[in-house]
mmCIF file with all atom_site columns, C-alpha atoms in Angstrom:
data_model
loop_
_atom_site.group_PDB
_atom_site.id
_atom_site.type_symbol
_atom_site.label_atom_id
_atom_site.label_alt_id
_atom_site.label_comp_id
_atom_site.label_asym_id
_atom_site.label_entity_id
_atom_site.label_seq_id
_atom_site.pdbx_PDB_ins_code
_atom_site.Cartn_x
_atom_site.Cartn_y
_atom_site.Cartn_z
_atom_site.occupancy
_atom_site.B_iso_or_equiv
_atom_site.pdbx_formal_charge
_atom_site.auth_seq_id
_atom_site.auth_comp_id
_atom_site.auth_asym_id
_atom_site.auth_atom_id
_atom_site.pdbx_PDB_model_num
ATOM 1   C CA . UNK A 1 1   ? -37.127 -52.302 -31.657 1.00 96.00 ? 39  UNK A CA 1
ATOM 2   C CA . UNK A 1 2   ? -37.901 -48.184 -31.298 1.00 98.00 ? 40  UNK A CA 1
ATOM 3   C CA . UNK A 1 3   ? -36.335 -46.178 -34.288 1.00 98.00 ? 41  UNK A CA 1
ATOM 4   C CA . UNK A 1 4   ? -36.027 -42.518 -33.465 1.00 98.00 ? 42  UNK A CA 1
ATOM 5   C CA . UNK A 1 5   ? -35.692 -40.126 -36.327 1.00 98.00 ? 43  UNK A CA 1
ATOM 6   C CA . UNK A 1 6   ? -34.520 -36.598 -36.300 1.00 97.00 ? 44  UNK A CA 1
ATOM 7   C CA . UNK A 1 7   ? -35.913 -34.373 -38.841 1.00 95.00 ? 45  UNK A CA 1
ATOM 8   C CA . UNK A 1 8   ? -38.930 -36.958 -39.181 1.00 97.00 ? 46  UNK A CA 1
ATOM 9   C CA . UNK A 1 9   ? -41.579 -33.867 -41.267 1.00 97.00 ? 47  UNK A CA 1
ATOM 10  C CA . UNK A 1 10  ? -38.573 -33.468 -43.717 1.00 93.00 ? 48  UNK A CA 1
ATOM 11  C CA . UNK A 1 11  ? -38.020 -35.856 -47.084 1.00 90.00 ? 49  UNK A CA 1
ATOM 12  C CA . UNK A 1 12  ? -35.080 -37.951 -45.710 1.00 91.00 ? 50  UNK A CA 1
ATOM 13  C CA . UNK A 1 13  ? -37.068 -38.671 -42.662 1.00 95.00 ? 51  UNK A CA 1
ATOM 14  C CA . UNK A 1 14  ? -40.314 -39.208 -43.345 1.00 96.00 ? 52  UNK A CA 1
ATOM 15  C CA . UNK A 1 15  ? -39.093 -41.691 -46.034 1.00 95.00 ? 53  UNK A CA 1
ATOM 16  C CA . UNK A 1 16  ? -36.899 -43.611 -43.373 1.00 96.00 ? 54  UNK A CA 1
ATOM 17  C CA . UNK A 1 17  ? -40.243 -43.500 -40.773 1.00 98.00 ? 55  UNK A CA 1
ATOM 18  C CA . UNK A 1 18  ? -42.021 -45.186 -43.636 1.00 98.00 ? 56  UNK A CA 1
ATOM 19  C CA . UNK A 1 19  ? -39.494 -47.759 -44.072 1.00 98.00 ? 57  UNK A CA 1
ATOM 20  C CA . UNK A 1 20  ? -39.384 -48.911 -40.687 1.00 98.00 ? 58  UNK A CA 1
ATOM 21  C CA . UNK A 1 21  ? -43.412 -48.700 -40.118 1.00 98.00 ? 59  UNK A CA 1
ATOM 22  C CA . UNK A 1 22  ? -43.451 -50.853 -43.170 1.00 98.00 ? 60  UNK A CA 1
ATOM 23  C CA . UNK A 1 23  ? -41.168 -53.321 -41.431 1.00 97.00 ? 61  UNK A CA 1
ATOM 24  C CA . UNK A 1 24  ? -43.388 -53.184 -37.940 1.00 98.00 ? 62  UNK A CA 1
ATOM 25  C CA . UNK A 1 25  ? -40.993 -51.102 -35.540 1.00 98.00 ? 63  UNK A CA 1
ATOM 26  C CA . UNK A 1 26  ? -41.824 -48.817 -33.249 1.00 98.00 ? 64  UNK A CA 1
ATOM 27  C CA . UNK A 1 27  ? -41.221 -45.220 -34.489 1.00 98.00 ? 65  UNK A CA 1
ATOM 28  C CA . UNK A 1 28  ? -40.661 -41.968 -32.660 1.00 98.00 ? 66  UNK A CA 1
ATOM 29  C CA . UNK A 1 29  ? -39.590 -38.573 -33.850 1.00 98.00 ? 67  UNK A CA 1
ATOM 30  C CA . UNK A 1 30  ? -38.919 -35.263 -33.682 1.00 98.00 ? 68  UNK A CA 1
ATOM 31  C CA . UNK A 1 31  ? -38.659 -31.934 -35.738 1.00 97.00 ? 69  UNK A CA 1
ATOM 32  C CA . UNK A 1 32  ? -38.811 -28.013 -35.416 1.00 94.00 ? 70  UNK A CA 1
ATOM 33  C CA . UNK A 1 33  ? -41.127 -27.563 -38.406 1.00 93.00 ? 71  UNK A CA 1
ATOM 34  C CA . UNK A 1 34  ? -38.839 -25.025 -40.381 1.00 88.00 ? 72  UNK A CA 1
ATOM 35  C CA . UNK A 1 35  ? -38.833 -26.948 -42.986 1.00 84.00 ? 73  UNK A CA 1
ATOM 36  C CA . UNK A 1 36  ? -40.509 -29.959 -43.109 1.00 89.00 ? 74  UNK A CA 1
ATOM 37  C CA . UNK A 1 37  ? -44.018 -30.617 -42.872 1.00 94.00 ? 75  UNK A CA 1
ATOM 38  C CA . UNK A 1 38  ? -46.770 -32.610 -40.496 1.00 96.00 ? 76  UNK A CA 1
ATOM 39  C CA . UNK A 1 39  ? -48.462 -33.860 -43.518 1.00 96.00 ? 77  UNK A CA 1
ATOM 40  C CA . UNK A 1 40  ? -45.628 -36.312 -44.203 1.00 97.00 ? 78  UNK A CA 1
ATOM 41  C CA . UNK A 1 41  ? -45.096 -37.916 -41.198 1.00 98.00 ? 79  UNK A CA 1
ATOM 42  C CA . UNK A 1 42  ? -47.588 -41.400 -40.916 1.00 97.00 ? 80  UNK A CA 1
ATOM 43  C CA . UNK A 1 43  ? -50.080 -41.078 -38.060 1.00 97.00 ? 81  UNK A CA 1
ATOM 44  C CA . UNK A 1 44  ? -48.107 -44.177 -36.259 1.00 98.00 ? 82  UNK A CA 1
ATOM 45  C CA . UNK A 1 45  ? -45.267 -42.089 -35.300 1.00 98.00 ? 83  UNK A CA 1
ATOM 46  C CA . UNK A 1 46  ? -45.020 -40.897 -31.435 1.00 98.00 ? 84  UNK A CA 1
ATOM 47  C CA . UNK A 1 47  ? -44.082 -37.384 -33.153 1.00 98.00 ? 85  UNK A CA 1
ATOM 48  C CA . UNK A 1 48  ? -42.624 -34.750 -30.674 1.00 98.00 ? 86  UNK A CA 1
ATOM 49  C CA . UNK A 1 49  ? -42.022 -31.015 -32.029 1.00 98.00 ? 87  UNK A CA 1
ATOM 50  C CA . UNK A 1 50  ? -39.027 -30.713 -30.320 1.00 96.00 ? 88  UNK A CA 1
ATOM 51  C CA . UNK A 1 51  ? -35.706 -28.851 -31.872 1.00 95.00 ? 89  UNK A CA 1
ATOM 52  C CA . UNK A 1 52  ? -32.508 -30.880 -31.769 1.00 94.00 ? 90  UNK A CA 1
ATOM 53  C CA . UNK A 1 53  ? -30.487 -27.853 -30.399 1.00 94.00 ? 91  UNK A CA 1
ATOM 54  C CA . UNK A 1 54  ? -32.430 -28.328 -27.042 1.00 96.00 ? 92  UNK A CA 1
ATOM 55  C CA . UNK A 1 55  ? -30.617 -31.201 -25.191 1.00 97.00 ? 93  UNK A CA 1
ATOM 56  C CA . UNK A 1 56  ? -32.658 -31.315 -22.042 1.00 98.00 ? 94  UNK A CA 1
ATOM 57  C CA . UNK A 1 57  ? -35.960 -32.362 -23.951 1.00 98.00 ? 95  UNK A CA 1
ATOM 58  C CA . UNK A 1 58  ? -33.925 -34.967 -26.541 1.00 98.00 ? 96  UNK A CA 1
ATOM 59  C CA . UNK A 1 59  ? -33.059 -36.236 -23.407 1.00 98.00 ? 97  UNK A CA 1
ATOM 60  C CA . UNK A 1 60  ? -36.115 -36.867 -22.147 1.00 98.00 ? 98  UNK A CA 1
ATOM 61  C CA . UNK A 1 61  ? -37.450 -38.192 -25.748 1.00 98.00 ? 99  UNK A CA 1
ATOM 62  C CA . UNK A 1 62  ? -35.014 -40.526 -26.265 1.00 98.00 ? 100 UNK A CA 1
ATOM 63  C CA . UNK A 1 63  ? -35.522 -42.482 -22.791 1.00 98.00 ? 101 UNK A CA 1
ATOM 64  C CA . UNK A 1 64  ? -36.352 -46.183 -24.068 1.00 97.00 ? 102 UNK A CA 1
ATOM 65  C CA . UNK A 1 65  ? -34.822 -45.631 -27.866 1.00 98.00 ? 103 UNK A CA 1
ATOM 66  C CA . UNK A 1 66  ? -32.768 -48.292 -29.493 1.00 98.00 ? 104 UNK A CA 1
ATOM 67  C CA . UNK A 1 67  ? -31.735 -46.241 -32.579 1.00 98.00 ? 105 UNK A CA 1
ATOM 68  C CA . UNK A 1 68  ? -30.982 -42.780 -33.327 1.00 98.00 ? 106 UNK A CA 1
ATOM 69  C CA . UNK A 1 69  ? -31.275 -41.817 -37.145 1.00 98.00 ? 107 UNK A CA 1
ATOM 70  C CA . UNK A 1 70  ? -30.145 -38.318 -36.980 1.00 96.00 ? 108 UNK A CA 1
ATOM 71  C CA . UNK A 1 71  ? -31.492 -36.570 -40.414 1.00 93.00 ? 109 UNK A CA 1
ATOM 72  C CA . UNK A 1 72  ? -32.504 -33.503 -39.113 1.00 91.00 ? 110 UNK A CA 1
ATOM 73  C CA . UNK A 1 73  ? -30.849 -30.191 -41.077 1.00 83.00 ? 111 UNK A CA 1
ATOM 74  C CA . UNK A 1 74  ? -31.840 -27.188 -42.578 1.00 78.00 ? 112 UNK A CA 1
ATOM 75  C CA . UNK A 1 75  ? -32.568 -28.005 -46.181 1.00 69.00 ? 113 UNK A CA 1
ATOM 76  C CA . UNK A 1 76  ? -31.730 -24.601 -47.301 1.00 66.00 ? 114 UNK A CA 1
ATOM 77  C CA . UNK A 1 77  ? -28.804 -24.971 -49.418 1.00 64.00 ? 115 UNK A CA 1
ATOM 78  C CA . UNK A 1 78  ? -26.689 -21.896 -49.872 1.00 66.00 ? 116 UNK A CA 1
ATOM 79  C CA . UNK A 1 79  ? -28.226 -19.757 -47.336 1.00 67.00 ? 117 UNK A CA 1
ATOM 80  C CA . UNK A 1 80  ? -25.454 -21.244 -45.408 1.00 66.00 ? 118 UNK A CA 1
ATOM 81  C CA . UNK A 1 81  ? -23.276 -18.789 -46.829 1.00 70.00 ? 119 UNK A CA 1
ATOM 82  C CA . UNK A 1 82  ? -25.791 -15.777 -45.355 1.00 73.00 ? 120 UNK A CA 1
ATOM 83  C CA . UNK A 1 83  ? -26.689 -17.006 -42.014 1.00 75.00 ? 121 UNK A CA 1
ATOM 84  C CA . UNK A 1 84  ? -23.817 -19.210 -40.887 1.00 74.00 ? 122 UNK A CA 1
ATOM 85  C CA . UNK A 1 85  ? -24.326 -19.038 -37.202 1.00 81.00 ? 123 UNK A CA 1
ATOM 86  C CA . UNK A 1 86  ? -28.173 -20.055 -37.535 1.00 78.00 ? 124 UNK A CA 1
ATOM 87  C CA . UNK A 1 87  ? -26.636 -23.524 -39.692 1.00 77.00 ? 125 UNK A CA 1
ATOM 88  C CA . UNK A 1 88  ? -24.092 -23.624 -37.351 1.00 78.00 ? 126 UNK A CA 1
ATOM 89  C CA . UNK A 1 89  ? -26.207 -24.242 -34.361 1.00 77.00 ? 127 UNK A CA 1
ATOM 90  C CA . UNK A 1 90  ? -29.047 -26.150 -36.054 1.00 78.00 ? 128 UNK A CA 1
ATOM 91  C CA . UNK A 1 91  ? -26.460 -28.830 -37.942 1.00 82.00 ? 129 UNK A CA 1
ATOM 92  C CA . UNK A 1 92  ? -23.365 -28.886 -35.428 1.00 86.00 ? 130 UNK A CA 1
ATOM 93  C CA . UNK A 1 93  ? -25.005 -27.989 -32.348 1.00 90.00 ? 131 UNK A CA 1
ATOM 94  C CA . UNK A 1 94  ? -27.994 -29.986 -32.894 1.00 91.00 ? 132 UNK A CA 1
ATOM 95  C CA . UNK A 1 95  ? -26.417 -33.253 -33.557 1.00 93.00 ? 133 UNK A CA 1
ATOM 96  C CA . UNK A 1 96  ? -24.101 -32.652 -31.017 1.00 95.00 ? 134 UNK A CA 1
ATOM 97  C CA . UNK A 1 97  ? -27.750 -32.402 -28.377 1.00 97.00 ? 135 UNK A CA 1
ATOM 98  C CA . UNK A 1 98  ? -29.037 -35.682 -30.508 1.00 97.00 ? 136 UNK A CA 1
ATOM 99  C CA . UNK A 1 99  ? -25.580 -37.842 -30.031 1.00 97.00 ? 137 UNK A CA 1
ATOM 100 C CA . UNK A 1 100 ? -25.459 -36.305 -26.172 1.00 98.00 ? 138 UNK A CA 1
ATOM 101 C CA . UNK A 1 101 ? -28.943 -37.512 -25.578 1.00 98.00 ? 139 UNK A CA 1
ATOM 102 C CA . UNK A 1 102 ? -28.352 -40.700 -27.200 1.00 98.00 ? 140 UNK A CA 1
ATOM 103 C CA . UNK A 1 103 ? -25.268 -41.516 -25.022 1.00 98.00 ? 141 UNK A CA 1
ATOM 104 C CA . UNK A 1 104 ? -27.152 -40.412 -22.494 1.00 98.00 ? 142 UNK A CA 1
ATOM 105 C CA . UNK A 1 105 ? -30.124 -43.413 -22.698 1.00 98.00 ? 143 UNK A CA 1
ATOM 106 C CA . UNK A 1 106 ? -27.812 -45.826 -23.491 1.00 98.00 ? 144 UNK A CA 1
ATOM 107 C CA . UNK A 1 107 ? -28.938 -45.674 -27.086 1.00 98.00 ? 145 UNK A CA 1
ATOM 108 C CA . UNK A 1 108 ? -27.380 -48.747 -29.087 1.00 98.00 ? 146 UNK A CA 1
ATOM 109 C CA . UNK A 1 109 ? -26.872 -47.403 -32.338 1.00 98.00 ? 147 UNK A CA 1
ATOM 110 C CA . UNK A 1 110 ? -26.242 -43.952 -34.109 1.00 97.00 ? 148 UNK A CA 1
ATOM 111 C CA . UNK A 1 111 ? -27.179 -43.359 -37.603 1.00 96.00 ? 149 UNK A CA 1
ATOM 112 C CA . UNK A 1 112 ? -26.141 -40.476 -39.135 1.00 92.00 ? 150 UNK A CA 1
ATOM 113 C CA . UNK A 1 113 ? -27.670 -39.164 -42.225 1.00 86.00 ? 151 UNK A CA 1
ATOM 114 C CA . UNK A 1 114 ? -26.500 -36.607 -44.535 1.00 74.00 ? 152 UNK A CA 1
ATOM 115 C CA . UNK A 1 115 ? -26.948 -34.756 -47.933 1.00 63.00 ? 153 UNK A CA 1
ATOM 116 C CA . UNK A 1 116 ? -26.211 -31.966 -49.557 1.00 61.00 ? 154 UNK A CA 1
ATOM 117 C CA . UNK A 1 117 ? -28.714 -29.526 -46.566 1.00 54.00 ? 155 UNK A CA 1
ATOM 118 C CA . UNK A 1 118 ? -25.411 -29.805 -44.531 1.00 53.00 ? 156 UNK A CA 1
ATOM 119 C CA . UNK A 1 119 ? -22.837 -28.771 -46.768 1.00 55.00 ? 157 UNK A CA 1
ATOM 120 C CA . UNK A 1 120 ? -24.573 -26.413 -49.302 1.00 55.00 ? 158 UNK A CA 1
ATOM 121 C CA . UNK A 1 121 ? -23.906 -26.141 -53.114 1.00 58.00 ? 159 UNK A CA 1
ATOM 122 C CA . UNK A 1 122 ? -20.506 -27.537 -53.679 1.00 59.00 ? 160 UNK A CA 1
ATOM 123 C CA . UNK A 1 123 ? -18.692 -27.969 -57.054 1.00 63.00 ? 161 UNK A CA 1
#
């Protein structure tokens, strides 16, 4: 089985791509760099530096996936507040780009992951 991760550098990601290496799947990812790192993602991983937002290259990444694990956000809570159009595009338009792509391959499954990078300091 190929396991695709979004947002593979970051914490959420990286942990996942460990996971499944652990287990013996194939892994592939992708991630801007912003704010993760390449020092955390395992040398197995097909890594692409690739932003989410840019549909026509997901698509082409994603050819031959099985699963999509979308964790890919900026991990800047608050800022949201500050730069709302740049969170905008990276969390809504990018997984919008990531599902698009998916459908597009016939990906099987979806996996959304979220925490509190999407929604910012809430009480």
């Amino acid at each position: 089985m190929h396991i695709f991760i979004t947002g593979i550098a970051g914490f959420l990601g990286a942990n996942i791509a460990d996971y499944y290496l652990k287990k013996k799947f194939k892994v592939s990812g992708c991630d801007n760099l912003v704010g993760g790192s390449l020092d955390n993602v395992d040398k197995k991983v097909n890594f692409f530096k690739v932003s989410c937002e840019d549909l026509n290259k997901m698509s082409q990444i994603l050819k031959g996936v099985d699963v999509v694990l979308h964790a890919a956000a900026y991990a800047h809570e608050g800022l949201s507040n500050f730069s709302p159009v740049s969170f905008a595009n990276n969390n809504v338009v990018g997984s919008v780009s990531v599902f698009t792509a998916a459908i597009k391959n016939k990906v099987k499954r979806i996996v959304y992951c979220s925490s509190m990078a999407r929604y910012g300091n809430i009480k």
